[in-house]
Structures are given as C-alpha cells and as structure tokens.
mmCIF file of C-alpha atoms in Angstrom:
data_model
loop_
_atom_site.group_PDB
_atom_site.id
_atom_site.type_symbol
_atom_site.label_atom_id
_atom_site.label_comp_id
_atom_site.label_asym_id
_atom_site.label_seq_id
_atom_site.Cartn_x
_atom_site.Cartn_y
_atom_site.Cartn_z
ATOM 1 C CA UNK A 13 66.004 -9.237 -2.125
ATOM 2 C CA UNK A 14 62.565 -9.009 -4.213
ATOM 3 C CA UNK A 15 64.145 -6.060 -6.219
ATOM 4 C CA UNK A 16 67.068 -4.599 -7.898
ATOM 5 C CA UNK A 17 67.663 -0.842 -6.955
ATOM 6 C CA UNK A 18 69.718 -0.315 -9.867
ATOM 7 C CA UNK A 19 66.152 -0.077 -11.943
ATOM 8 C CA UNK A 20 64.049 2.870 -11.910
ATOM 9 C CA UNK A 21 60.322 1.544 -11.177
ATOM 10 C CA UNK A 22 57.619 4.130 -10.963
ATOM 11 C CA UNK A 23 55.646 4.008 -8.085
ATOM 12 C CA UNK A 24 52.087 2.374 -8.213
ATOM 13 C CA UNK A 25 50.967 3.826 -11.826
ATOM 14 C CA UNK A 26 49.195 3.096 -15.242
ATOM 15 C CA UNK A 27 50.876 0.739 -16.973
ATOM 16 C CA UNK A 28 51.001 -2.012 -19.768
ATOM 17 C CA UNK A 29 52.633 -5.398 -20.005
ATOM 18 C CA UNK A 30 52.297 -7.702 -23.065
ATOM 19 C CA UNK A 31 54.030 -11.088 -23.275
ATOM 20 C CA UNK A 32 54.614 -13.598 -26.274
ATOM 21 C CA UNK A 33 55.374 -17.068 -25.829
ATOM 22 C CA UNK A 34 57.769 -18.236 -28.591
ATOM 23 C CA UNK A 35 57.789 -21.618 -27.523
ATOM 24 C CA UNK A 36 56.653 -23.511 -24.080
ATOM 25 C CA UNK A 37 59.945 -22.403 -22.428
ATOM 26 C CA UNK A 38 60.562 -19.242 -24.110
ATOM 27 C CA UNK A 39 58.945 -15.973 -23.993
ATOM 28 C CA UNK A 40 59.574 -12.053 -24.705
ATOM 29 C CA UNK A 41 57.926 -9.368 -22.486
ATOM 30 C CA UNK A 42 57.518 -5.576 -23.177
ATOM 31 C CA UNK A 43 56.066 -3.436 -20.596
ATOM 32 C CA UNK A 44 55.552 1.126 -20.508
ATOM 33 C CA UNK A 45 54.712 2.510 -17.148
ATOM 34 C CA UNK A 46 54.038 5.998 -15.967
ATOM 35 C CA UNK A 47 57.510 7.195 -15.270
ATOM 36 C CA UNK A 48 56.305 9.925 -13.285
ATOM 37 C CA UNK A 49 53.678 8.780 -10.891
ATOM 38 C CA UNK A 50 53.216 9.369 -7.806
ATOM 39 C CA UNK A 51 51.443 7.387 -4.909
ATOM 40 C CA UNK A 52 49.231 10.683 -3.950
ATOM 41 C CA UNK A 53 47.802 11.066 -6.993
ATOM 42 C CA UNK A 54 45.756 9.006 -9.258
ATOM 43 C CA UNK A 55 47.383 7.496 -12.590
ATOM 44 C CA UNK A 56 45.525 9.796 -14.982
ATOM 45 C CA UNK A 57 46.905 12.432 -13.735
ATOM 46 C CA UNK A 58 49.797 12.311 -13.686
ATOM 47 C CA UNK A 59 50.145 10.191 -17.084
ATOM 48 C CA UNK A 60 48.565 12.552 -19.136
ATOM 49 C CA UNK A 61 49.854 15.651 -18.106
ATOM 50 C CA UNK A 62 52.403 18.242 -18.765
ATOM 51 C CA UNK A 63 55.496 16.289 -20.558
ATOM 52 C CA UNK A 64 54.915 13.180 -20.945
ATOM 53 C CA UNK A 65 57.555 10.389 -19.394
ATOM 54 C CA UNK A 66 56.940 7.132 -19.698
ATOM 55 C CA UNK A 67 59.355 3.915 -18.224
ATOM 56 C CA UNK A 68 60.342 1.315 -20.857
ATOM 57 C CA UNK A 69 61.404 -2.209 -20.217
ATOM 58 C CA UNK A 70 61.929 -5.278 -22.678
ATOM 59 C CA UNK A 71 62.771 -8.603 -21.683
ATOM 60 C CA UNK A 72 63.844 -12.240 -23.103
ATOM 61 C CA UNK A 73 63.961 -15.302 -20.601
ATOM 62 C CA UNK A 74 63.487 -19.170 -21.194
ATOM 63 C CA UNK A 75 62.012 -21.100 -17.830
ATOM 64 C CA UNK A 76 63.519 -24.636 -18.648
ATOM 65 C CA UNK A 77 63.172 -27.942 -16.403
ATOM 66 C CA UNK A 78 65.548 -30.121 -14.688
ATOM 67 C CA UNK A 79 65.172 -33.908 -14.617
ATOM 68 C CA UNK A 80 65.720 -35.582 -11.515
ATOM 69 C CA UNK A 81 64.607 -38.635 -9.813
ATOM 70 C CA UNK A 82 61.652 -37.330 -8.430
ATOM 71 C CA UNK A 83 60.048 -35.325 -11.712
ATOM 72 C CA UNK A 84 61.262 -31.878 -12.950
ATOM 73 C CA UNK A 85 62.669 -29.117 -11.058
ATOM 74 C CA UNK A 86 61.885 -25.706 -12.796
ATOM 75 C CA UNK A 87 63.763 -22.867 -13.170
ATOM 76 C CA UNK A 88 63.770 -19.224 -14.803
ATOM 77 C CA UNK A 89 66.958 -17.330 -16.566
ATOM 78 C CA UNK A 90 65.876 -13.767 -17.450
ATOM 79 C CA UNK A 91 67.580 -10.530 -19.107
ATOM 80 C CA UNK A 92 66.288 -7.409 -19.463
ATOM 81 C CA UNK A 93 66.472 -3.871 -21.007
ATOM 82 C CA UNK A 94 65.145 -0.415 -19.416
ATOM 83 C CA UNK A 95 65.014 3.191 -20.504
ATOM 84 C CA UNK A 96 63.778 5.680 -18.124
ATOM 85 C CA UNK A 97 64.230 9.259 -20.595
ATOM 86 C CA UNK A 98 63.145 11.570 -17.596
ATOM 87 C CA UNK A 99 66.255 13.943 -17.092
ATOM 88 C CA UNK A 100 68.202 13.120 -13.536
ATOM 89 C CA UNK A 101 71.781 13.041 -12.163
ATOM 90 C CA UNK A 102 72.955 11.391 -9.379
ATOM 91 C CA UNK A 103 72.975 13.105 -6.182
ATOM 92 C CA UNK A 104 76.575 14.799 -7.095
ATOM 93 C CA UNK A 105 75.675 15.749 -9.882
ATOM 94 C CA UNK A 106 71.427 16.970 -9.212
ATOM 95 C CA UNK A 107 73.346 19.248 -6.572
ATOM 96 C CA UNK A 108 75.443 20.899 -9.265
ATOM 97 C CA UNK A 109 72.646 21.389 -11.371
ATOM 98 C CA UNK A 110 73.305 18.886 -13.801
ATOM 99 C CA UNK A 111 71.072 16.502 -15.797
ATOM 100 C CA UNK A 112 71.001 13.528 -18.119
ATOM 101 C CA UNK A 113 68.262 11.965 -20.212
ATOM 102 C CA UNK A 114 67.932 8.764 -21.182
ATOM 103 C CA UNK A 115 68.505 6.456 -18.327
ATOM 104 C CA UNK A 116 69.042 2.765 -19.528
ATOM 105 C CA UNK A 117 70.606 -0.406 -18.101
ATOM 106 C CA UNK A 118 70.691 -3.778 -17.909
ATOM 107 C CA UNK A 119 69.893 -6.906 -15.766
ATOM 108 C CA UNK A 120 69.390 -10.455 -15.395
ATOM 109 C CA UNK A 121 67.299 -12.773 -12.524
ATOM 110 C CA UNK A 122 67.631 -16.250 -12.634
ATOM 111 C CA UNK A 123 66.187 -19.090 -10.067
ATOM 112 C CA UNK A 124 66.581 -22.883 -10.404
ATOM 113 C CA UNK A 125 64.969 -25.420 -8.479
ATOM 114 C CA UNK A 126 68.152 -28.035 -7.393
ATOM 115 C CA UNK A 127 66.580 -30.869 -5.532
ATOM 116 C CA UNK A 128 63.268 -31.695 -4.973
ATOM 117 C CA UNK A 129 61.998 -33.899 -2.137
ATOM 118 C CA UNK A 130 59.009 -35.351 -3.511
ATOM 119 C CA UNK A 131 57.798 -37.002 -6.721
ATOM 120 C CA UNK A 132 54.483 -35.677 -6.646
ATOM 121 C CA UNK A 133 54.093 -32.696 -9.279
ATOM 122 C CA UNK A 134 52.322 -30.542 -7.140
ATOM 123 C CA UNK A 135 54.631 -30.513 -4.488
ATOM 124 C CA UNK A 136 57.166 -27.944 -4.099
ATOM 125 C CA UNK A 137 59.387 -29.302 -1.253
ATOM 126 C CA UNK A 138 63.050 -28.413 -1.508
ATOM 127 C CA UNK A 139 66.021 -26.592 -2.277
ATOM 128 C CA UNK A 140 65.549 -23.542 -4.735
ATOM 129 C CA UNK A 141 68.606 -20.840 -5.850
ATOM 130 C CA UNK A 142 68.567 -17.342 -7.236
ATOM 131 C CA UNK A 143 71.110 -14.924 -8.764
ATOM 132 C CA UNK A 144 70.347 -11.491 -9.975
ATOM 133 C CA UNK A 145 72.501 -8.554 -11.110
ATOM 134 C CA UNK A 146 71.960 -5.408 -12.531
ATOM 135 C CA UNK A 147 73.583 -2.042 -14.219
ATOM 136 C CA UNK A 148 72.879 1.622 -14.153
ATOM 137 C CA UNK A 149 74.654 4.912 -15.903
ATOM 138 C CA UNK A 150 76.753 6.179 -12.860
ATOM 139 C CA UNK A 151 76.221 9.806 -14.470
ATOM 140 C CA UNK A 152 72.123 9.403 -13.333
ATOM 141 C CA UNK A 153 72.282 6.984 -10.793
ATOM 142 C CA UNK A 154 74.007 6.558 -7.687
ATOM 143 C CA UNK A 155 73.914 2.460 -7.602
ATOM 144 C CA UNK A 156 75.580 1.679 -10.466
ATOM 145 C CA UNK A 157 76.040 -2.232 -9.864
ATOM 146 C CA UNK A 158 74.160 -4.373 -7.756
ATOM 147 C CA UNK A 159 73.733 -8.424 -7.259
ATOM 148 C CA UNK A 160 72.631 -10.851 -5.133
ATOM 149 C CA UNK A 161 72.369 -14.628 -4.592
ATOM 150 C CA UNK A 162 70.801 -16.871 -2.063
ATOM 151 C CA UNK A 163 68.914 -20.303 -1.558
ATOM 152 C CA UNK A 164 65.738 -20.821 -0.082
ATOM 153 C CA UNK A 165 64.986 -25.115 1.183
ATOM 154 C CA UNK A 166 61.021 -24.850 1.969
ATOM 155 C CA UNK A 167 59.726 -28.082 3.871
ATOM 156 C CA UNK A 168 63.399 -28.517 5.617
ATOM 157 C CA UNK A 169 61.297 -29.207 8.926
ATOM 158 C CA UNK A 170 59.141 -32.573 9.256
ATOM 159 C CA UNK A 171 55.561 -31.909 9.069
ATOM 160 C CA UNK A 172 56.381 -28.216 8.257
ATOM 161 C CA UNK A 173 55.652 -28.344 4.327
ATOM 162 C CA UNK A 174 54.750 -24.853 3.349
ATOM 163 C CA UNK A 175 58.088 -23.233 5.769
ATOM 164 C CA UNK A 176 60.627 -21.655 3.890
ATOM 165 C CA UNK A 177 64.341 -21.147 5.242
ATOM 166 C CA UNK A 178 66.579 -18.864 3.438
ATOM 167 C CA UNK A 179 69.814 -17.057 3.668
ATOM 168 C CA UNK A 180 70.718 -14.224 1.108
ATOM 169 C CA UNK A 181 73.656 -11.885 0.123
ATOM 170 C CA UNK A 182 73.137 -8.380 -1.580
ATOM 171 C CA UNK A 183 75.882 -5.430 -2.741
ATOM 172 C CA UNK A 184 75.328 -2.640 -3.743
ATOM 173 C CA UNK A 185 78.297 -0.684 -5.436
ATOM 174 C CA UNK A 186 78.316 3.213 -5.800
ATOM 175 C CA UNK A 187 78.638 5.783 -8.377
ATOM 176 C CA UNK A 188 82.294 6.847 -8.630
ATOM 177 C CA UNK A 189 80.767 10.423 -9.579
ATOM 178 C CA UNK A 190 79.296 10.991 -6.568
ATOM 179 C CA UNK A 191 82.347 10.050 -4.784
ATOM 180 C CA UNK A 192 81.621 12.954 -1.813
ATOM 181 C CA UNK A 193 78.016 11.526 -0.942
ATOM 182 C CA UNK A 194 79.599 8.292 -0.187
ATOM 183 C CA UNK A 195 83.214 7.749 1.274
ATOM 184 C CA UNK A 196 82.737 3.915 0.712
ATOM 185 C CA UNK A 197 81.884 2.238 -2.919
ATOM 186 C CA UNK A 198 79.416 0.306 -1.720
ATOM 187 C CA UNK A 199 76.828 -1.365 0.972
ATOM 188 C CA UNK A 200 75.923 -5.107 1.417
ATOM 189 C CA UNK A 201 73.266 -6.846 3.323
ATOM 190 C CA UNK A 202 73.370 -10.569 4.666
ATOM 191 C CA UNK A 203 69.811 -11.625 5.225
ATOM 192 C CA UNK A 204 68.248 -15.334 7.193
ATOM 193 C CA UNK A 205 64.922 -15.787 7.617
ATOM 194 C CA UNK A 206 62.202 -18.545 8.455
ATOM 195 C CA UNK A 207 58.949 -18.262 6.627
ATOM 196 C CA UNK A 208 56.099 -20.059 8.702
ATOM 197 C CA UNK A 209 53.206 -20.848 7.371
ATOM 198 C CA UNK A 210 50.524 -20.593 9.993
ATOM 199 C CA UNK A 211 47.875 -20.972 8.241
ATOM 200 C CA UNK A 212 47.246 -21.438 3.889
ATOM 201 C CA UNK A 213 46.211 -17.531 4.500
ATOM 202 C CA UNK A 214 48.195 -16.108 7.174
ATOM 203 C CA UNK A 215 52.448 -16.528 6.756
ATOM 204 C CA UNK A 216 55.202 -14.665 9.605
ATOM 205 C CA UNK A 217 58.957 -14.574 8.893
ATOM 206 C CA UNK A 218 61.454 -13.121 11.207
ATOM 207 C CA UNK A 219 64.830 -12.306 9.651
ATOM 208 C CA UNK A 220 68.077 -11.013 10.744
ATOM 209 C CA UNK A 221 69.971 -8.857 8.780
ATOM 210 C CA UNK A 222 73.754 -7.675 8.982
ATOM 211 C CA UNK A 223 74.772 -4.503 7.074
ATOM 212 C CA UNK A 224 78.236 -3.365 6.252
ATOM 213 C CA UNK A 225 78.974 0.176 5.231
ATOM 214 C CA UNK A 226 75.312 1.064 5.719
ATOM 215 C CA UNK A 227 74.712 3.834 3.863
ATOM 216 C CA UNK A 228 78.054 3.473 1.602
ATOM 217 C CA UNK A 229 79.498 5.621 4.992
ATOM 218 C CA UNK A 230 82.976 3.877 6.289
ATOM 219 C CA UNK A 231 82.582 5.976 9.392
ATOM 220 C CA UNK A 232 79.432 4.007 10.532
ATOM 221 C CA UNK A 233 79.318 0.644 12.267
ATOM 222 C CA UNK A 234 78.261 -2.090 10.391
ATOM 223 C CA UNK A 235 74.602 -2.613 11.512
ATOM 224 C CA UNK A 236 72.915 -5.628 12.829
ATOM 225 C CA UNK A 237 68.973 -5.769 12.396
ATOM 226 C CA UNK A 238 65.748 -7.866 13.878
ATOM 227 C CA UNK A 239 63.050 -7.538 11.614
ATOM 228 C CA UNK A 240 59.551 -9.729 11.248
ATOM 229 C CA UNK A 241 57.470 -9.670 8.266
ATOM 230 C CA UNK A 242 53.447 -10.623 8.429
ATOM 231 C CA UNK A 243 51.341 -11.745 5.361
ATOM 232 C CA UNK A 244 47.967 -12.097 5.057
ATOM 233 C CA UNK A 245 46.034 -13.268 2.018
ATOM 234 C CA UNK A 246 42.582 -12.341 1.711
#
C-alpha cells in the first residue's frame, strides 16, 4: 500500500527531483532517475554507461485544507505522468521475443484528513483516507490497472496518541496479452494493521493480510497472511 506496481521505479539510483510551488497549495514536480540501476552496483556506473536510459516522471498536485471545528484537516490530490523508454514486453510477449519502447502511464494518490480530534495544530489525532490508482501499456507491462483505498484513525486508543489503526484494499488487474501467464485478470489484497508506537524511535505493526487469486492463478487458494513490521529511527 506505499506503492503502485503499475510504475516502473528504478531501484536505489542517481537521480534528480525539482519542485515549484505555484502557490501555497499548489505545486509541479519533475524528477529523471537511472532507469537502469541496479542495487549491486554503484549509480555511476550504471548511469553513465553503454545506452543511456533514464526514468521520467512529471507531476501536478494541490494539498488544500479542510475547516472543521477543531482547525484544518490537510489533505493531498496528486496526478502524475511517467515514461520509462527502455525496450520491454510483458512476460507473454519478452518470451516471444518481442519488445516495446516507450513505456508511459498515468496515476493519481490522494489522502484527506476527515476528522480531527484535537484543536491543537500540532496534533495529528484522527481519521485520515487515501485513494490511489494507476495505468500501464498492457503491451510492456503485465499490471495494467491497479488501485487502492483505505483509512488509517491514529490515537483511536486513550492514552495511545502516536498508534495508528488501518484497514486497506488493493487490486491489481492483468494484462489481457499475457493471458497464458495468468488464468485470472487480477489479484487483490485486504490488509489491517495496528501501528504501536513504543517509543518516539522505535514503532511495531502486525498486520493480517487476505489474498485472492494470489498470483492472478484461479487454481490457488486464496491466501491468508501474519506479518509484523519493525521500525527503528536512528
């Protein structure tokens, strides 16, 4: 739920974001990125060498406030443009021996604060929503549309400020070209879990997940999964 899969990030590589504010709630971002890094070597490697590749993302988004009795809730509405020009297929088409340049889509993120417990301005107590979606050519990609929504309510426990409980829904649908990799059109993902805040350093969040079609494979149970996440800020 931190990231759409229907974008083509590098991995960890050299890269350059610059963003303009037009006005105090509206801003325009461009960013380039090594489109063909790779985690085992370093950036300059990779980014000046052979062809060059380079990822390409532009995006527009205004981060307006709510009024409410107890001061403003803020929020964030986003859209986005990406080109990735490295040539790729999805996996149908890669195993044929095909491939595309060019790769571009779409997507938007948005999160709005809804209620808000307290009127102090620094405090961040209550219940937050998000809704993203995304699109990819189905010719180089095998997600081709994803989205996902959810709410988070952080301080929903007395005394427990900083805790976050949230509850999250995610599909992914496939590429109708690479219809024999995956005999169902898509995969979704149901996700709860309970950030607590230990310490101002030190966070742990179990979560349960259930997954239907895992894999985008009808023959495979839909899968249930325990999972527990540890953060530590140095």
């Amino acid at each position: 739920f931190v990231d759409d899969p229907t974008i083509p990030f590098p991995q960890y590589s050299l890269g350059v974001v610059l963003t303009y504010d037009l006005t105090d709630s509206w801003y325009i971002m461009g960013g380039i990125a090594d489109a063909q890094a790779d985690s085992r070597e370093t950036g300059f490697r990779t980014a000046f060498y052979d062809e060059d590749y380079f990822f390409y993302a532009l995006e527009t988004g205004i981060t307006p406030e709510l009024a409410s009795a107890n001061g403003a809730m803020p929020g964030a509405y986003r859209v986005g443009l990406w080109n990735d020009p490295q040539p790729k297929a999805n996996t149908d088409l890669g195993d044929a021996g095909k491939n595309y340049r060019d790769d571009v889509g779409v997507y938007t993120s948005c999160d709005q604060m809804l209620y808000k417990e307290n009127a102090h301005a620094e405090d961040s107590q209550g219940l937050g929503v998000f809704f993203r979606y995304g699109y990819a050519d189905d010719k180089r990609n095998d997600i081709t549309n994803f989205w996902s929504v959810g709410f988070q309510y952080q301080g929903l426990i007395e005394g427990r400020d900083d805790d976050v409980l949230a509850l999250g829904f995610a599909k992914g649908v496939f590429s109708d070209k690479a219809s024999t990799t995956y005999t169902d059109d898509y995969e979704s993902v149901f996700e709860l879990y309970y950030s607590a805040a230990i310490s101002p350093w030190f966070h742990i969040s179990p979560n349960i997940q259930y997954v239907t079609n895992p894999g985008g494979d009808k023959t495979i149970d839909d899968a249930v999964v325990l999972g527990v996440r540890v953060r530590v800020i140095f």
